[in-house]
């Protein structure tokens, strides 16, 4: 599990606003994420008129912000 708290428990959620982490089930070609790996979700609040809770993205294996992962890859969200 991510973080330093070894006793933290993650719960599955369908609500994107609550999600803090995402697990990649299957990766699309070119997405640069690893299937089976857990990634922290980040939020970009630069366009509040489009994204009330912030546009979600992950930092991929290349260290770049990846906004397409949630659209292209099969995922499970956790809080």
PDB file of C-alpha atoms in Angstrom:
ATOM      1  CA  UNK A   1       0.000   0.000   0.000  1.00  0.00           C
ATOM      2  CA  UNK A   2       1.213   3.518  -0.683  1.00  0.00           C
ATOM      3  CA  UNK A   3       2.510   5.838   1.983  1.00  0.00           C
ATOM      4  CA  UNK A   4       4.299   5.281   5.257  1.00  0.00           C
ATOM      5  CA  UNK A   5       1.242   4.202   7.221  1.00  0.00           C
ATOM      6  CA  UNK A   6       1.401   0.401   7.096  1.00  0.00           C
ATOM      7  CA  UNK A   7      -1.982   0.109   8.821  1.00  0.00           C
ATOM      8  CA  UNK A   8      -3.904   2.169   6.257  1.00  0.00           C
ATOM      9  CA  UNK A   9      -6.725   0.301   4.545  1.00  0.00           C
ATOM     10  CA  UNK A  10      -7.938   1.234   1.090  1.00  0.00           C
ATOM     11  CA  UNK A  11     -11.577   0.827   0.061  1.00  0.00           C
ATOM     12  CA  UNK A  12     -12.959   0.549  -3.451  1.00  0.00           C
ATOM     13  CA  UNK A  13     -15.084   3.450  -4.614  1.00  0.00           C
ATOM     14  CA  UNK A  14     -17.079   4.279  -7.718  1.00  0.00           C
ATOM     15  CA  UNK A  15     -17.214   7.959  -6.788  1.00  0.00           C
ATOM     16  CA  UNK A  16     -14.412   9.789  -8.617  1.00  0.00           C
ATOM     17  CA  UNK A  17     -14.535  12.724  -6.191  1.00  0.00           C
ATOM     18  CA  UNK A  18     -13.607  10.435  -3.264  1.00  0.00           C
ATOM     19  CA  UNK A  19     -10.878   8.499  -5.077  1.00  0.00           C
ATOM     20  CA  UNK A  20      -7.279   8.954  -3.897  1.00  0.00           C
ATOM     21  CA  UNK A  21      -5.607   6.022  -5.671  1.00  0.00           C
ATOM     22  CA  UNK A  22      -6.153   4.049  -8.844  1.00  0.00           C
ATOM     23  CA  UNK A  23      -5.050   0.521  -9.700  1.00  0.00           C
ATOM     24  CA  UNK A  24      -4.416  -0.249 -13.348  1.00  0.00           C
ATOM     25  CA  UNK A  25      -6.104  -3.500 -14.403  1.00  0.00           C
ATOM     26  CA  UNK A  26      -5.054  -3.410 -18.046  1.00  0.00           C
ATOM     27  CA  UNK A  27      -2.930  -0.828 -19.779  1.00  0.00           C
ATOM     28  CA  UNK A  28      -3.576   0.615 -23.218  1.00  0.00           C
ATOM     29  CA  UNK A  29      -0.713   0.836 -25.681  1.00  0.00           C
ATOM     30  CA  UNK A  30       1.297   3.998 -25.162  1.00  0.00           C
ATOM     31  CA  UNK A  31      -0.139   4.841 -21.730  1.00  0.00           C
ATOM     32  CA  UNK A  32       3.211   4.278 -19.925  1.00  0.00           C
ATOM     33  CA  UNK A  33       1.655   2.739 -16.805  1.00  0.00           C
ATOM     34  CA  UNK A  34       2.130  -0.760 -15.415  1.00  0.00           C
ATOM     35  CA  UNK A  35      -0.818  -3.152 -15.166  1.00  0.00           C
ATOM     36  CA  UNK A  36      -1.392  -4.216 -11.559  1.00  0.00           C
ATOM     37  CA  UNK A  37       0.348  -1.182 -10.071  1.00  0.00           C
ATOM     38  CA  UNK A  38      -1.316   1.309  -7.710  1.00  0.00           C
ATOM     39  CA  UNK A  39      -0.910   5.022  -8.530  1.00  0.00           C
ATOM     40  CA  UNK A  40      -1.819   8.119  -6.512  1.00  0.00           C
ATOM     41  CA  UNK A  41      -4.440  10.325  -8.126  1.00  0.00           C
ATOM     42  CA  UNK A  42      -3.612  14.011  -8.463  1.00  0.00           C
ATOM     43  CA  UNK A  43      -5.980  16.839  -9.347  1.00  0.00           C
ATOM     44  CA  UNK A  44      -5.375  19.851 -11.585  1.00  0.00           C
ATOM     45  CA  UNK A  45      -7.583  22.802 -10.563  1.00  0.00           C
ATOM     46  CA  UNK A  46      -6.629  25.118 -13.445  1.00  0.00           C
ATOM     47  CA  UNK A  47     -10.051  24.875 -15.148  1.00  0.00           C
ATOM     48  CA  UNK A  48     -12.744  25.034 -12.438  1.00  0.00           C
ATOM     49  CA  UNK A  49     -15.424  25.855 -15.018  1.00  0.00           C
ATOM     50  CA  UNK A  50     -14.867  22.408 -16.612  1.00  0.00           C
ATOM     51  CA  UNK A  51     -13.797  20.269 -13.649  1.00  0.00           C
ATOM     52  CA  UNK A  52     -15.452  21.117 -10.318  1.00  0.00           C
ATOM     53  CA  UNK A  53     -13.290  18.719  -8.292  1.00  0.00           C
ATOM     54  CA  UNK A  54     -10.208  19.154 -10.474  1.00  0.00           C
ATOM     55  CA  UNK A  55      -9.070  17.203 -13.517  1.00  0.00           C
ATOM     56  CA  UNK A  56      -7.620  13.862 -12.391  1.00  0.00           C
ATOM     57  CA  UNK A  57      -4.277  12.513 -13.559  1.00  0.00           C
ATOM     58  CA  UNK A  58      -1.509  10.124 -12.472  1.00  0.00           C
ATOM     59  CA  UNK A  59       2.232  10.488 -12.710  1.00  0.00           C
ATOM     60  CA  UNK A  60       3.187   7.672 -15.095  1.00  0.00           C
ATOM     61  CA  UNK A  61       6.274   5.457 -15.159  1.00  0.00           C
ATOM     62  CA  UNK A  62       8.147   8.111 -17.179  1.00  0.00           C
ATOM     63  CA  UNK A  63       7.479  10.720 -14.461  1.00  0.00           C
ATOM     64  CA  UNK A  64       5.049  12.703 -16.628  1.00  0.00           C
ATOM     65  CA  UNK A  65       1.496  13.816 -15.849  1.00  0.00           C
ATOM     66  CA  UNK A  66      -0.857  11.416 -17.637  1.00  0.00           C
ATOM     67  CA  UNK A  67      -4.470  12.566 -18.019  1.00  0.00           C
ATOM     68  CA  UNK A  68      -5.508   9.786 -20.434  1.00  0.00           C
ATOM     69  CA  UNK A  69      -5.100   6.809 -18.078  1.00  0.00           C
ATOM     70  CA  UNK A  70      -8.656   6.940 -16.710  1.00  0.00           C
ATOM     71  CA  UNK A  71     -10.116   7.039 -20.231  1.00  0.00           C
ATOM     72  CA  UNK A  72      -7.880   4.452 -21.908  1.00  0.00           C
ATOM     73  CA  UNK A  73      -7.066   1.893 -19.219  1.00  0.00           C
ATOM     74  CA  UNK A  74      -9.242  -0.431 -17.166  1.00  0.00           C
ATOM     75  CA  UNK A  75      -8.948   0.794 -13.560  1.00  0.00           C
ATOM     76  CA  UNK A  76     -10.231   0.336 -10.015  1.00  0.00           C
ATOM     77  CA  UNK A  77     -10.448   3.420  -7.814  1.00  0.00           C
ATOM     78  CA  UNK A  78      -9.713   3.418  -4.091  1.00  0.00           C
ATOM     79  CA  UNK A  79     -10.170   5.864  -1.229  1.00  0.00           C
TER      80      UNK A  79
END
